[in-house]
Amino acid sequence: MSKEISVALSSRLSEVYSGQDPYFLSQAHLVLDADRGVLKSGGTAASHLDAIPTWENQATGTSYLYLPGISGNRATIPDAADLDGWGNFTFEVTAAADDWTPSAQRAFLSKYNSGADDRSYSFLLLTTGVLRLIWSKNGEGGEVKDSTANLSAYSNGTLLTVRVVRTGTSLVFSVDSGSGFAQLGDPVSTIADTVYAGPEDVVVGASDRTDSQWKGNISRARIWSDATQTTKVLDID
């Protein structure tokens, strides 16, 4: 038997999932089939699918947030005290970009508002396939650091996990295509200071609130307030 589930959301995903949910979406469609669940933010209505599984923020296969690279399509997580203000840190995102050398800069995640001088951090994919991390100690300006190697060797749509780890004054970028993390170029030096504790929300799929819109899938986003992936402060799966 075929079924269709298509839900337009005005504020929270809790309209279709009664548990606590971190996603805030202006519009989304929930798509479920036998082995995957997809949030199609701003996308077309769900197609007719067979064997609908139970949705509990993820299905029993691969679940992901699909973002079409259009302004206003993103997920936000409200500000909290443990989402910034650290020294060492780890940012990690599992995603499948429509293009790993995109026509425009894309954002994995950010807590960043340049207009209000509330810049904490922004993790980006550049048009060259280079990973970029911007972070600030005071909300003004900030460190702009790029990986010394790029992701241009990966085919469009390939699922990758990208990571940047800060230990003291060193940043290490790395990538995992399914067989473990490999360092992406050389370590990059940065300043020794704490990340600005600002009031902005964490945004998945955009930077500076509405810029650098992600185009493709994001399966998971995690942040640790250390370099050893011990103290997890955010996990969107």
GROMACS .gro file of C-alpha atoms in nm:
model
  237
    1MET     CA    1   0.000   0.000   0.000
    2SER     CA    2   0.129   0.344  -0.088
    3LYS     CA    3   0.109   0.632   0.150
    4GLU     CA    4   0.209   0.995   0.133
    5ILE     CA    5   0.320   1.205   0.424
    6SER     CA    6   0.361   1.573   0.347
    7VAL     CA    7   0.370   1.820   0.631
    8ALA     CA    8   0.417   2.195   0.608
    9LEU     CA    9   0.554   2.338   0.930
   10SER     CA   10   0.504   2.691   1.055
   11SER     CA   11   0.742   2.665   1.347
   12ARG     CA   12   0.844   2.332   1.501
   13LEU     CA   13   0.877   1.972   1.392
   14SER     CA   14   0.691   1.871   1.709
   15GLU     CA   15   0.370   1.888   1.506
   16VAL     CA   16   0.469   1.549   1.364
   17TYR     CA   17   0.700   1.429   1.641
   18SER     CA   18   0.584   1.468   2.002
   19GLY     CA   19   0.929   1.448   2.161
   20GLN     CA   20   1.177   1.731   2.206
   21ASP     CA   21   1.309   1.852   1.876
   22PRO     CA   22   1.591   2.101   1.802
   23TYR     CA   23   1.492   2.197   1.448
   24PHE     CA   24   1.320   2.522   1.357
   25LEU     CA   25   1.207   2.525   0.996
   26SER     CA   26   0.989   2.776   0.816
   27GLN     CA   27   0.869   2.509   0.576
   28ALA     CA   28   0.952   2.143   0.538
   29HIS     CA   29   0.824   1.818   0.399
   30LEU     CA   30   0.873   1.492   0.584
   31VAL     CA   31   0.954   1.201   0.355
   32LEU     CA   32   0.973   0.846   0.485
   33ASP     CA   33   1.041   0.517   0.311
   34ALA     CA   34   1.167   0.173   0.405
   35ASP     CA   35   1.523   0.266   0.487
   36ARG     CA   36   1.553   0.642   0.515
   37GLY     CA   37   1.387   0.957   0.640
   38VAL     CA   38   1.432   1.291   0.471
   39LEU     CA   39   1.345   1.643   0.579
   40LYS     CA   40   1.303   1.835   0.255
   41SER     CA   41   1.316   2.195   0.369
   42GLY     CA   42   1.133   2.412   0.121
   43GLY     CA   43   1.130   2.123  -0.125
   44THR     CA   44   0.849   1.960  -0.316
   45ALA     CA   45   0.579   1.749  -0.159
   46ALA     CA   46   0.661   1.393  -0.059
   47SER     CA   47   0.623   1.128  -0.325
   48HIS     CA   48   0.411   0.816  -0.276
   49LEU     CA   49   0.620   0.566  -0.084
   50ASP     CA   50   0.574   0.211   0.038
   51ALA     CA   51   0.654   0.060   0.381
   52ILE     CA   52   0.646   0.371   0.598
   53PRO     CA   53   0.858   0.325   0.913
   54THR     CA   54   0.822   0.501   1.247
   55TRP     CA   55   0.988   0.843   1.262
   56GLU     CA   56   1.161   0.938   1.587
   57ASN     CA   57   1.385   1.217   1.457
   58GLN     CA   58   1.552   0.951   1.244
   59ALA     CA   59   1.454   0.636   1.060
   60THR     CA   60   1.631   0.302   1.074
   61GLY     CA   61   1.862   0.391   0.786
   62THR     CA   62   2.007   0.719   0.672
   63SER     CA   63   1.824   1.033   0.782
   64TYR     CA   64   1.916   1.381   0.669
   65LEU     CA   65   1.810   1.739   0.629
   66TYR     CA   66   1.790   1.839   0.264
   67LEU     CA   67   1.860   2.206   0.190
   68PRO     CA   68   1.817   2.343  -0.164
   69GLY     CA   69   2.057   2.639  -0.138
   70ILE     CA   70   1.773   2.892  -0.121
   71SER     CA   71   1.757   3.177   0.131
   72GLY     CA   72   1.545   3.096   0.434
   73ASN     CA   73   1.611   2.722   0.423
   74ARG     CA   74   1.808   2.627   0.733
   75ALA     CA   75   1.773   2.476   1.080
   76THR     CA   76   1.837   2.678   1.396
   77ILE     CA   77   1.918   2.578   1.753
   78PRO     CA   78   1.854   2.836   2.027
   79ASP     CA   79   2.153   2.992   2.200
   80ALA     CA   80   2.274   2.825   2.518
   81ALA     CA   81   2.566   2.889   2.749
   82ASP     CA   82   2.759   2.577   2.645
   83LEU     CA   83   2.744   2.649   2.269
   84ASP     CA   84   3.038   2.892   2.279
   85GLY     CA   85   3.291   3.042   2.518
   86TRP     CA   86   3.538   2.752   2.500
   87GLY     CA   87   3.909   2.739   2.426
   88ASN     CA   88   3.967   2.409   2.246
   89PHE     CA   89   3.685   2.271   2.033
   90THR     CA   90   3.577   2.022   1.767
   91PHE     CA   91   3.328   2.089   1.487
   92GLU     CA   92   3.211   1.788   1.288
   93VAL     CA   93   2.950   1.763   1.012
   94THR     CA   94   2.838   1.467   0.800
   95ALA     CA   95   2.702   1.589   0.468
   96ALA     CA   96   2.661   1.520   0.099
   97ALA     CA   97   2.710   1.841  -0.095
   98ASP     CA   98   2.544   1.866  -0.434
   99ASP     CA   99   2.887   1.994  -0.541
  100TRP     CA  100   3.205   1.971  -0.333
  101THR     CA  101   3.348   2.263  -0.535
  102PRO     CA  102   3.030   2.471  -0.536
  103SER     CA  103   2.957   2.781  -0.742
  104ALA     CA  104   2.917   2.979  -0.420
  105GLN     CA  105   3.045   2.944  -0.065
  106ARG     CA  106   2.836   2.706   0.150
  107ALA     CA  107   2.800   2.687   0.528
  108PHE     CA  108   2.792   2.368   0.733
  109LEU     CA  109   2.703   2.545   1.057
  110SER     CA  110   2.754   2.880   1.225
  111LYS     CA  111   2.688   3.101   1.525
  112TYR     CA  112   2.760   3.424   1.352
  113ASN     CA  113   2.605   3.766   1.290
  114SER     CA  114   2.843   4.021   1.138
  115GLY     CA  115   2.578   4.293   1.131
  116ALA     CA  116   2.556   4.298   1.509
  117ASP     CA  117   2.924   4.214   1.573
  118ASP     CA  118   2.811   3.884   1.724
  119ARG     CA  119   3.056   3.655   1.548
  120SER     CA  120   3.135   3.334   1.733
  121TYR     CA  121   3.214   3.080   1.459
  122SER     CA  122   3.132   2.974   1.105
  123PHE     CA  123   3.237   2.647   0.941
  124LEU     CA  124   3.233   2.677   0.560
  125LEU     CA  125   3.298   2.505   0.228
  126LEU     CA  126   3.462   2.733  -0.029
  127THR     CA  127   3.423   2.718  -0.408
  128THR     CA  128   3.766   2.552  -0.435
  129GLY     CA  129   3.663   2.268  -0.206
  130VAL     CA  130   3.870   2.416   0.076
  131LEU     CA  131   3.730   2.407   0.431
  132ARG     CA  132   3.725   2.738   0.617
  133LEU     CA  133   3.674   2.815   0.984
  134ILE     CA  134   3.605   3.169   1.099
  135TRP     CA  135   3.603   3.230   1.473
  136SER     CA  136   3.623   3.536   1.694
  137LYS     CA  137   3.734   3.608   2.049
  138ASN     CA  138   3.524   3.925   2.088
  139GLY     CA  139   3.255   3.917   1.818
  140GLU     CA  140   3.445   4.164   1.600
  141GLY     CA  141   3.645   4.054   1.298
  142GLY     CA  142   3.800   3.720   1.380
  143GLU     CA  143   4.036   3.448   1.271
  144VAL     CA  144   3.984   3.325   0.914
  145LYS     CA  145   4.159   2.990   0.867
  146ASP     CA  146   4.155   2.760   0.563
  147SER     CA  147   4.257   2.400   0.514
  148THR     CA  148   4.574   2.365   0.303
  149ALA     CA  149   4.414   2.085   0.096
  150ASN     CA  150   4.068   2.060  -0.059
  151LEU     CA  151   3.781   1.821  -0.132
  152SER     CA  152   3.787   1.855  -0.511
  153ALA     CA  153   3.872   1.485  -0.555
  154TYR     CA  154   3.531   1.379  -0.421
  155SER     CA  155   3.239   1.331  -0.658
  156ASN     CA  156   2.934   1.549  -0.620
  157GLY     CA  157   2.688   1.397  -0.374
  158THR     CA  158   2.950   1.188  -0.193
  159LEU     CA  159   2.876   1.154   0.177
  160LEU     CA  160   3.166   1.292   0.380
  161THR     CA  161   3.229   1.375   0.744
  162VAL     CA  162   3.439   1.688   0.781
  163ARG     CA  163   3.600   1.797   1.103
  164VAL     CA  164   3.809   2.080   1.242
  165VAL     CA  165   3.980   2.049   1.580
  166ARG     CA  166   4.147   2.325   1.775
  167THR     CA  167   4.418   2.235   2.024
  168GLY     CA  168   4.579   2.543   2.173
  169THR     CA  169   4.709   2.748   1.880
  170SER     CA  170   4.668   2.471   1.619
  171LEU     CA  171   4.375   2.389   1.392
  172VAL     CA  172   4.359   2.052   1.216
  173PHE     CA  173   4.109   1.991   0.935
  174SER     CA  174   4.024   1.633   0.840
  175VAL     CA  175   3.780   1.431   0.630
  176ASP     CA  176   3.629   1.082   0.653
  177SER     CA  177   3.482   0.926   0.339
  178GLY     CA  178   3.393   0.602   0.518
  179SER     CA  179   3.726   0.451   0.615
  180GLY     CA  180   3.833   0.680   0.899
  181PHE     CA  181   3.955   1.037   0.929
  182ALA     CA  182   4.246   1.159   0.718
  183GLN     CA  183   4.409   1.493   0.782
  184LEU     CA  184   4.323   1.750   0.515
  185GLY     CA  185   4.652   1.927   0.458
  186ASP     CA  186   4.882   2.070   0.723
  187PRO     CA  187   4.791   2.202   1.069
  188VAL     CA  188   4.703   2.573   1.063
  189SER     CA  189   4.809   2.816   1.335
  190THR     CA  190   4.555   3.028   1.521
  191ILE     CA  191   4.548   3.255   1.826
  192ALA     CA  192   4.524   3.135   2.185
  193ASP     CA  193   4.193   3.271   2.317
  194THR     CA  194   3.837   3.163   2.391
  195VAL     CA  195   3.552   3.171   2.142
  196TYR     CA  196   3.324   3.472   2.181
  197ALA     CA  197   3.017   3.393   2.392
  198GLY     CA  198   2.750   3.568   2.186
  199PRO     CA  199   2.369   3.566   2.178
  200GLU     CA  200   2.320   3.420   1.828
  201ASP     CA  201   2.149   3.089   1.757
  202VAL     CA  202   2.344   2.803   1.604
  203VAL     CA  203   2.242   2.775   1.239
  204VAL     CA  204   2.282   2.457   1.035
  205GLY     CA  205   2.305   2.520   0.661
  206ALA     CA  206   2.373   2.894   0.659
  207SER     CA  207   2.609   3.160   0.794
  208ASP     CA  208   2.550   3.519   0.901
  209ARG     CA  209   2.186   3.412   0.944
  210THR     CA  210   2.095   3.399   0.574
  211ASP     CA  211   2.421   3.379   0.375
  212SER     CA  212   2.620   3.086   0.233
  213GLN     CA  213   2.314   2.861   0.201
  214TRP     CA  214   2.396   2.490   0.202
  215LYS     CA  215   2.293   2.293  -0.105
  216GLY     CA  216   2.265   1.921  -0.046
  217ASN     CA  217   2.210   1.690   0.251
  218ILE     CA  218   2.327   1.727   0.609
  219SER     CA  219   2.302   1.406   0.811
  220ARG     CA  220   2.465   1.506   1.137
  221ALA     CA  221   2.624   1.808   1.306
  222ARG     CA  222   2.820   1.786   1.629
  223ILE     CA  223   3.023   2.020   1.847
  224TRP     CA  224   3.250   1.933   2.139
  225SER     CA  225   3.395   2.190   2.377
  226ASP     CA  226   3.735   2.018   2.364
  227ALA     CA  227   3.984   1.870   2.122
  228THR     CA  228   3.934   1.508   2.230
  229GLN     CA  229   3.562   1.470   2.147
  230THR     CA  230   3.483   1.411   2.514
  231THR     CA  231   3.241   1.689   2.613
  232LYS     CA  232   2.968   1.704   2.351
  233VAL     CA  233   2.761   2.024   2.354
  234LEU     CA  234   2.559   1.975   2.035
  235ASP     CA  235   2.448   1.667   1.843
  236ILE     CA  236   2.191   1.695   1.565
  237ASP     CA  237   2.127   1.357   1.408
   0.00000   0.00000   0.00000
